[in-house]
Coordinates of C-alpha atoms and ligand atoms in Angstrom, one line a residue:
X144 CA -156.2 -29.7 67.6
X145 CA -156.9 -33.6 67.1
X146 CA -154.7 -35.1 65.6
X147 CA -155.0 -38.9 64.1
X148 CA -152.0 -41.4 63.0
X149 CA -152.4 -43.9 61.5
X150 CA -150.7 -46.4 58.3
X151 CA -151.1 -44.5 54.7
X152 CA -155.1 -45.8 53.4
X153 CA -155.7 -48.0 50.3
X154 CA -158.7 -47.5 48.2
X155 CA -159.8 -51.0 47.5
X156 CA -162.3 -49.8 44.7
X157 CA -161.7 -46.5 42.2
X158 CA -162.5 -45.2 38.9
X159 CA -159.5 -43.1 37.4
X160 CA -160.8 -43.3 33.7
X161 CA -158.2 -42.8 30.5
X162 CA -157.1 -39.9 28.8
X163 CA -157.4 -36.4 29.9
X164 CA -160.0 -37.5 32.8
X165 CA -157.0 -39.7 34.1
X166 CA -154.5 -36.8 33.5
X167 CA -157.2 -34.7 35.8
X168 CA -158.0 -37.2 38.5
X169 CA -155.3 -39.6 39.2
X170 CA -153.2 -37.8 41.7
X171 CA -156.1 -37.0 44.0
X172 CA -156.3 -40.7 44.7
X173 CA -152.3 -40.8 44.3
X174 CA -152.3 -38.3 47.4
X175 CA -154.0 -40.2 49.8
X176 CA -153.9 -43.2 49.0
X177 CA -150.9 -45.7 48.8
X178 CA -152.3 -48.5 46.5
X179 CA -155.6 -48.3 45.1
X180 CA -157.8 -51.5 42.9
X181 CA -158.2 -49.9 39.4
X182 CA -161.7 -50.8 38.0
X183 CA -161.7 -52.0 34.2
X184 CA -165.1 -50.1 33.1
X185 CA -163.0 -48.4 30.3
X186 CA -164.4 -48.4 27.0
X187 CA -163.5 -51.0 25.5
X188 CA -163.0 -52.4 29.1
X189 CA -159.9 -53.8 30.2
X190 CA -160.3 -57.3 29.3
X191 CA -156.8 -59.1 28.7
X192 CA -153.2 -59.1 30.4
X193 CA -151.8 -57.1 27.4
X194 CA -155.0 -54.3 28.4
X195 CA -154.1 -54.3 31.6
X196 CA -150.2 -54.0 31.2
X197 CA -151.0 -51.2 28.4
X198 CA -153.6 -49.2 31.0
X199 CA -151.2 -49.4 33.9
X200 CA -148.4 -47.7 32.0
X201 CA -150.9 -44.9 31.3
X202 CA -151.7 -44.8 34.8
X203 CA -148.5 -44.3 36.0
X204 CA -147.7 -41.6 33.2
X205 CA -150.2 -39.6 34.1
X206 CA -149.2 -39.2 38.3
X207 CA -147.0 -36.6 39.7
X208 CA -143.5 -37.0 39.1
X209 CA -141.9 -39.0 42.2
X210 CA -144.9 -40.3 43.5
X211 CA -144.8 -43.9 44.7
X212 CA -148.9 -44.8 44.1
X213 CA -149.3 -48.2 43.3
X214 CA -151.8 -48.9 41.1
X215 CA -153.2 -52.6 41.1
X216 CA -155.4 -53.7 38.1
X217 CA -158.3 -55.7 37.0
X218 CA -159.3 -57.1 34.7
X219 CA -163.2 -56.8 33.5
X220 CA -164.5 -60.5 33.4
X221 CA -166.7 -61.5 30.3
X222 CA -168.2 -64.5 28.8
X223 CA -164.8 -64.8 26.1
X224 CA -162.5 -64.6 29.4
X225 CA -159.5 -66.5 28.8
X226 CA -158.7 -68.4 31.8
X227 CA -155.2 -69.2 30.5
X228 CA -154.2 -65.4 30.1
X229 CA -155.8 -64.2 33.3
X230 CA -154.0 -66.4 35.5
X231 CA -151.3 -65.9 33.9
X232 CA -151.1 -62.0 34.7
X233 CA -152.3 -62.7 38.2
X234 CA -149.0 -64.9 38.8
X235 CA -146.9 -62.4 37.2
X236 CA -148.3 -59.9 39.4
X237 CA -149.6 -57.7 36.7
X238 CA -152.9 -57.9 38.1
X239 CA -154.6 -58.1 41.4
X240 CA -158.2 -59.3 41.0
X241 CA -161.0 -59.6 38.3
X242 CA -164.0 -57.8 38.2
X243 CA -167.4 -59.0 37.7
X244 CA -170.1 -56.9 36.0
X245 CA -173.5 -58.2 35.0
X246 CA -174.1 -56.8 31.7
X247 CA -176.1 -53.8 31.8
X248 CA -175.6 -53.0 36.0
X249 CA -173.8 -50.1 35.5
X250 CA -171.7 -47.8 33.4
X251 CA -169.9 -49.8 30.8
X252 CA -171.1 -52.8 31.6
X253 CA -172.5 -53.9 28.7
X254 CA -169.8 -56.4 27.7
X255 CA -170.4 -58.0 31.0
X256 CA -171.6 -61.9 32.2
X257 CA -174.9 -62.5 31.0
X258 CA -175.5 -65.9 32.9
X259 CA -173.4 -66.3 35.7
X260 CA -173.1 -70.0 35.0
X261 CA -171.3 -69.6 31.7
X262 CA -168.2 -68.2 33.7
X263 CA -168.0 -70.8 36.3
X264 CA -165.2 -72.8 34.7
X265 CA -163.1 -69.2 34.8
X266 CA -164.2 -68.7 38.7
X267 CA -162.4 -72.6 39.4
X268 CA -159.3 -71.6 37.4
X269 CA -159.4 -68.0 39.9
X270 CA -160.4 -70.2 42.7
X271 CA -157.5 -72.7 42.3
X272 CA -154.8 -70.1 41.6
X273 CA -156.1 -67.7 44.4
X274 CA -157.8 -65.3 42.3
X275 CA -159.7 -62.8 43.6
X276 CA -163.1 -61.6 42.5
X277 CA -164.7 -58.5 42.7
X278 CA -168.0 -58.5 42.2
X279 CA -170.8 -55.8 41.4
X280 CA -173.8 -57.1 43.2
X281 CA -177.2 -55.8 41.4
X282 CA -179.2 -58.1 39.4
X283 CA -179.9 -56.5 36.5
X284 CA -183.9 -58.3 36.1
X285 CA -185.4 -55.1 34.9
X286 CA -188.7 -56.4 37.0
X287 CA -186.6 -55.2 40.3
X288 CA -187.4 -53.0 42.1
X289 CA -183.9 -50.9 42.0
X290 CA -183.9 -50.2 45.8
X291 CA -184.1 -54.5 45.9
X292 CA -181.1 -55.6 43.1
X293 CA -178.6 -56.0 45.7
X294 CA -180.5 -58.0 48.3
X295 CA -182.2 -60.4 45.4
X296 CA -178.4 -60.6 43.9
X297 CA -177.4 -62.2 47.2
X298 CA -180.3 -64.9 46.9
X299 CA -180.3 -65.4 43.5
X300 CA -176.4 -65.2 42.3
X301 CA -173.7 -64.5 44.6
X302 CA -174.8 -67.5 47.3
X303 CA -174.9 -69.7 44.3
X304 CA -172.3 -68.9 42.4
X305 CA -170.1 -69.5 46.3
X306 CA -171.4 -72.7 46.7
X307 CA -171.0 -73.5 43.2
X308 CA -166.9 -72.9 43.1
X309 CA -166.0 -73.0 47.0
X310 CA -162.7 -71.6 47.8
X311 CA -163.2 -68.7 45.1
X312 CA -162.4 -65.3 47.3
X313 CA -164.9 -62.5 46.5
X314 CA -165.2 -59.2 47.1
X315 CA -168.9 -57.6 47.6
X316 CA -168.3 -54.3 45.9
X317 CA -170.3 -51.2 47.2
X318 CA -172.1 -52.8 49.9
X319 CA -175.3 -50.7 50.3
X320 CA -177.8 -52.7 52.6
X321 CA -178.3 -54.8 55.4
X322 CA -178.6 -57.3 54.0
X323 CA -175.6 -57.1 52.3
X324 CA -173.5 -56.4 55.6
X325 CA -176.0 -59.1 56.9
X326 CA -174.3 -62.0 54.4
X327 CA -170.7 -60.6 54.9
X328 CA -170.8 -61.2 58.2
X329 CA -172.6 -64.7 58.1
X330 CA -169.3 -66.0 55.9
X331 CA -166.7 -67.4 57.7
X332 CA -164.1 -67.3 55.2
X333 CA -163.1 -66.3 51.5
X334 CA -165.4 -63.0 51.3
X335 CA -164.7 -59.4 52.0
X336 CA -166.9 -56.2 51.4
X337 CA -165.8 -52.6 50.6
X338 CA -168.0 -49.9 51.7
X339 CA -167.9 -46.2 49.8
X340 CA -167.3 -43.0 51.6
X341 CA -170.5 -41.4 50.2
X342 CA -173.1 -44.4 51.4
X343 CA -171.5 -43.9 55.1
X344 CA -173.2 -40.4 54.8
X345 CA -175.8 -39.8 52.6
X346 CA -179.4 -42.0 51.9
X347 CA -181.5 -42.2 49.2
X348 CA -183.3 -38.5 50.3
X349 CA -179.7 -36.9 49.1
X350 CA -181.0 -37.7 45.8
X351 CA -185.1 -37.3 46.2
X352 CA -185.6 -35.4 48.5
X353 CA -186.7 -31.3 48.2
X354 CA -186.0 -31.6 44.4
X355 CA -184.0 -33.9 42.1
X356 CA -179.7 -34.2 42.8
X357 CA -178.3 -35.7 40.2
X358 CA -174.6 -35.5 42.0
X359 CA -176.2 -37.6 44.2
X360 CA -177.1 -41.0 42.1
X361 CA -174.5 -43.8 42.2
X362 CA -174.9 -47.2 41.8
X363 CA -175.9 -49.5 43.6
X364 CA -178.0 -46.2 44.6
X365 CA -178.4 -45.1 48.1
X366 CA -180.9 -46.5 50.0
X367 CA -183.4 -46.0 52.7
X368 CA -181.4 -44.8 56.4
X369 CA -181.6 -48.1 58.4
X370 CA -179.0 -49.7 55.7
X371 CA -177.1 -46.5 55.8
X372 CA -177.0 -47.0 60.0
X373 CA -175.7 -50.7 59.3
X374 CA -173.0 -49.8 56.9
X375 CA -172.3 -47.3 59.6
X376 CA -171.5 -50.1 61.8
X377 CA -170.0 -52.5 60.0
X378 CA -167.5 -49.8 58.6
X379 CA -166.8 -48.7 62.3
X380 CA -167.1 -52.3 64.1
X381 CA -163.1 -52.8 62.9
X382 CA -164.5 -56.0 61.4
X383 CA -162.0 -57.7 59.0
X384 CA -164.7 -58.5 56.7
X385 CA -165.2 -54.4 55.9
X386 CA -163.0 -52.1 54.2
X387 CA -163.0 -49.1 52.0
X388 CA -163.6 -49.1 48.5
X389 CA -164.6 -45.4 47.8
X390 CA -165.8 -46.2 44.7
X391 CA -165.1 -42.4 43.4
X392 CA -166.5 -42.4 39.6
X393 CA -165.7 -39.0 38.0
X394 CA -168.0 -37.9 34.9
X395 CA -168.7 -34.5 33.7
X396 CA -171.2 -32.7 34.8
X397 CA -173.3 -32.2 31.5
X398 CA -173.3 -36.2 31.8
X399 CA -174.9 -35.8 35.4
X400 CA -176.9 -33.0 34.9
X401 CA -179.3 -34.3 32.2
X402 CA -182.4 -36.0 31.8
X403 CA -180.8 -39.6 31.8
X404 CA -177.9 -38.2 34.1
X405 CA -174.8 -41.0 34.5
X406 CA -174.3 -42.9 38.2
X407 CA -171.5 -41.7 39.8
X408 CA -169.7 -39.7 42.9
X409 CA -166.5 -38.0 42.9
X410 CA -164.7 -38.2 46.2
X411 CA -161.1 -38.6 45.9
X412 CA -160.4 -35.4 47.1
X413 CA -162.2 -35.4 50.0
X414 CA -163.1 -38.9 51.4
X415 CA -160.2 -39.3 53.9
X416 CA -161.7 -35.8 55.9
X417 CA -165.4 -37.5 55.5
X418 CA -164.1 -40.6 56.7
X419 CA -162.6 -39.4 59.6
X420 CA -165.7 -37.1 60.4
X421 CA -167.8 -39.8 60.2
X422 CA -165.6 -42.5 62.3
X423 CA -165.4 -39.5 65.2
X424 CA -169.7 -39.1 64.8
X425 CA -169.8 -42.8 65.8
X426 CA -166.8 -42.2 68.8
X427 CA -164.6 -45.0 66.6
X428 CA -161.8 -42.9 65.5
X429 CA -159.6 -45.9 67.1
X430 CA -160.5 -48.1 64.4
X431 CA -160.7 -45.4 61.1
X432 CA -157.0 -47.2 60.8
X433 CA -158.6 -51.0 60.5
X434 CA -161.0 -49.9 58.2
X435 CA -158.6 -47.8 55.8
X436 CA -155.5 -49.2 55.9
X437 CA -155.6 -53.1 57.7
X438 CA -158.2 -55.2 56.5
X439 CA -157.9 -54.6 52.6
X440 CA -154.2 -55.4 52.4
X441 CA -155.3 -58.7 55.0
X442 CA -157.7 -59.7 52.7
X443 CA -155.6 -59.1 49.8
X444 CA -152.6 -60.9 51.4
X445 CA -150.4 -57.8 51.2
X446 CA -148.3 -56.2 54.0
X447 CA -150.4 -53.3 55.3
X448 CA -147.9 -49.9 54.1
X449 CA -145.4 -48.7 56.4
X450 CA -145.8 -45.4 55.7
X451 CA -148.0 -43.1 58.6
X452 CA -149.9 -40.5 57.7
X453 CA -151.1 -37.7 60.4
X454 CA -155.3 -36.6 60.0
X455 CA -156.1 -33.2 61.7
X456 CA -158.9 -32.0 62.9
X457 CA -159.2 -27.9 62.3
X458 CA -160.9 -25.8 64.4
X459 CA -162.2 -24.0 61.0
X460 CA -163.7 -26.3 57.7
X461 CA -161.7 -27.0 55.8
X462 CA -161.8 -25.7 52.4
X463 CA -162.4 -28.2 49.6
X464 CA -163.5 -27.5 45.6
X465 CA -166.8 -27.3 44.8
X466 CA -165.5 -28.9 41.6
X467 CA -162.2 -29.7 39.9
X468 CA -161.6 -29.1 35.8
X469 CA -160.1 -31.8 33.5
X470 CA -159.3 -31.5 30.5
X471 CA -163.3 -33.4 29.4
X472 CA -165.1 -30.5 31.1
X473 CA -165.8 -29.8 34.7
X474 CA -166.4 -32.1 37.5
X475 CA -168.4 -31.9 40.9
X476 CA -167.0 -33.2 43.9
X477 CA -169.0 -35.0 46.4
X478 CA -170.3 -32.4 49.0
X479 CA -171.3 -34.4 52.1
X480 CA -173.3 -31.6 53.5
X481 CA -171.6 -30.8 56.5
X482 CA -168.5 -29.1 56.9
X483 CA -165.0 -31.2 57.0
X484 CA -162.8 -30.3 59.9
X485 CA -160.4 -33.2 59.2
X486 CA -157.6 -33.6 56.5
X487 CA -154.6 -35.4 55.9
X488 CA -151.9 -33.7 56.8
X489 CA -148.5 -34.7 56.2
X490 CA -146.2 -37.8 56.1
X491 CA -144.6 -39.0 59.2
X492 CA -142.1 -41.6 58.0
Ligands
DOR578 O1 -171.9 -45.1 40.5 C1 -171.2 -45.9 39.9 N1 -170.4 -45.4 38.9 N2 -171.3 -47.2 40.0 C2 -170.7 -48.1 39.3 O2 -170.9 -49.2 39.5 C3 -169.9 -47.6 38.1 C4 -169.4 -46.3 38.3 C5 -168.8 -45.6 37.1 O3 -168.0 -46.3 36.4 O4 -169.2 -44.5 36.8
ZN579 ZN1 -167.3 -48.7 40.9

């Protein structure tokens, strides 16, 4: 057997929704993970330091009694942002970045920035108090070509919006093209990118391909394979610019299995095991460890956890759920289409 040691991950980027889908889904990422970034799409989002405070205490009623997860929030940036009350809960330590949705990208995103422009005097307040920003990076132009959002949202907002308030630290959620590892790695300083478990393994013919899988469609969707070949290498290359963000998004699956189905993966449960199947594919096993547990925290400016946890590699797959039940209805979990050898086995100290 293989076996894999390395610090306990983070998960720079997850969805554990509210109420009972909270109750259902916040100790898978509570297992494996020792800190996680808590996205703010709730509805009503999670828009001031009294939201946040509120939505962390639900968090942390609804995880397994004893565990030591650390949730770190968000808060959802909009045009009303007060810049006052944000940086106030970022110097309290009550949150740990601010998220950027423009309005209509994505699930909830409808109370999201408009014109980019109209929050610049909140990015120099972030900027000067070290605030970092977490962007979704799709314009939302509804002339795009969807399989383009990301690489026009580079050209036509991010690059601006850098050079418009230097020294702001961002965070290119999601990465899903070339291009977008292509800008990362052209920035010297003051940008990071996370990279999901499911856009490591799966291009846009997951979704299109032999008939219509609505389990499938995220956003930013899955594109065409030479981006999913350099997110492959950028997540494997140990780069300090690249780390996870698994982006796991739980809905039901009446709400994916429709005619206007919702974007979102599930992969708490299994992402570590995909992670470390993919990382052996691409003989970089020695730096799974960089990419899951070093570079968030360094980018962050936290300590990286002390904690080591042990990955195994089984001779026989491992058995995962096809899907889990909350207390909203049932919910599929991402299936990467090849069986999982690996887990995460136990706590070494
Ligand atoms: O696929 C996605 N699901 N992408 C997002 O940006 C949002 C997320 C969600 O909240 O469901
Ligand atoms: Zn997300």
């Amino acid at each position: 057997m293989t076996t894999l040691t390395i610090r306990k991950p983070d998960d720079w980027h997850v969805h554990l929704r509210d109420g009972a889908m909270l109750q259902a889904v916040a100790r898978h990422t509570a297992d494996h993970f020792a800190r996680a970034i808590i996205m703010p799409n709730l509805v009503p989002p999670v828009v001031t330091r009294a939201d946040a405070a509120a939505y962390r205490k639900r968090i942390m009623a609804a995880l397994p009694a004893g565990s030591d997860f650390q949730p770190l929030m968000t808060l959802y940036l909009t045009e009303e942002t007060d810049a006052a009350d944000l940086v106030g809960a970022f110097e309290a330590g009550e949150i740990t970045a601010v998220k950027l949705y423009p309005a209509g990208a994505t699930t909830n995103s409808q109370s999201g920035v408009r014109n980019i422009e109209n929050v610049y005097p909140v990015l120099e307040r972030m900027a000067k108090a070290g605030v970092p920003l977490c962007v979704h990076g799709e314009v939302t132009d509804a002339s795009i070509d969807i399989f383009d959002r990301e690489a026009v949202f580079i050209d036509r907002v991010l690059d601006p919006m850098r050079r418009a308030v230097p020294g702001l630290r961002v965070v290119m959620e999601h990465v899903t093209t070339k291009d977008g590892v292509d800008y990362a790695l052209s920035q010297a300083e003051n940008l990071g990118a996370t990279i999901t478990t499911h856009h490591l393994i799966i291009n846009r013919n997951a979704i299109l391909a032999g008939g219509i899988r609505p389990h499938y469609y995220c956003l930013p969707v899955a594109k065409r394979e030479l981006h999913r070949q350099a997110l492959r290498k950028a997540a494997t290359s140990g780069d300090r610019r690249f780390f996870l963000g698994t982006d796991s998004a739980p809905h039901i699956d009446p709400l994916k299995e429709c005619a206007c189905g919702c974007a979102g993966i599930f992969s708490s449960i299994n992402t570590m095991g995909c992670l470390a199947h993919v990382f052996e594919e691409e003989g970089a096993l020695d730096r799974l460890e960089a990419f899951v547990s070093l570079n968030g925290p360094a980018f962050y400016s936290l300590p990286a956890n002390e904690v080591r946890v042990t990955l195994k590699k089984h001779e026989e797959p491992q058995k995962f759920p096809a899907r889990i039940d909350t207390g909203e209805g049932a919910v599929t979990v991402f299936d990467p289409m090849f069986p999982i050898h690996w887990n995460l086995a136990s706590e070494a100290g």
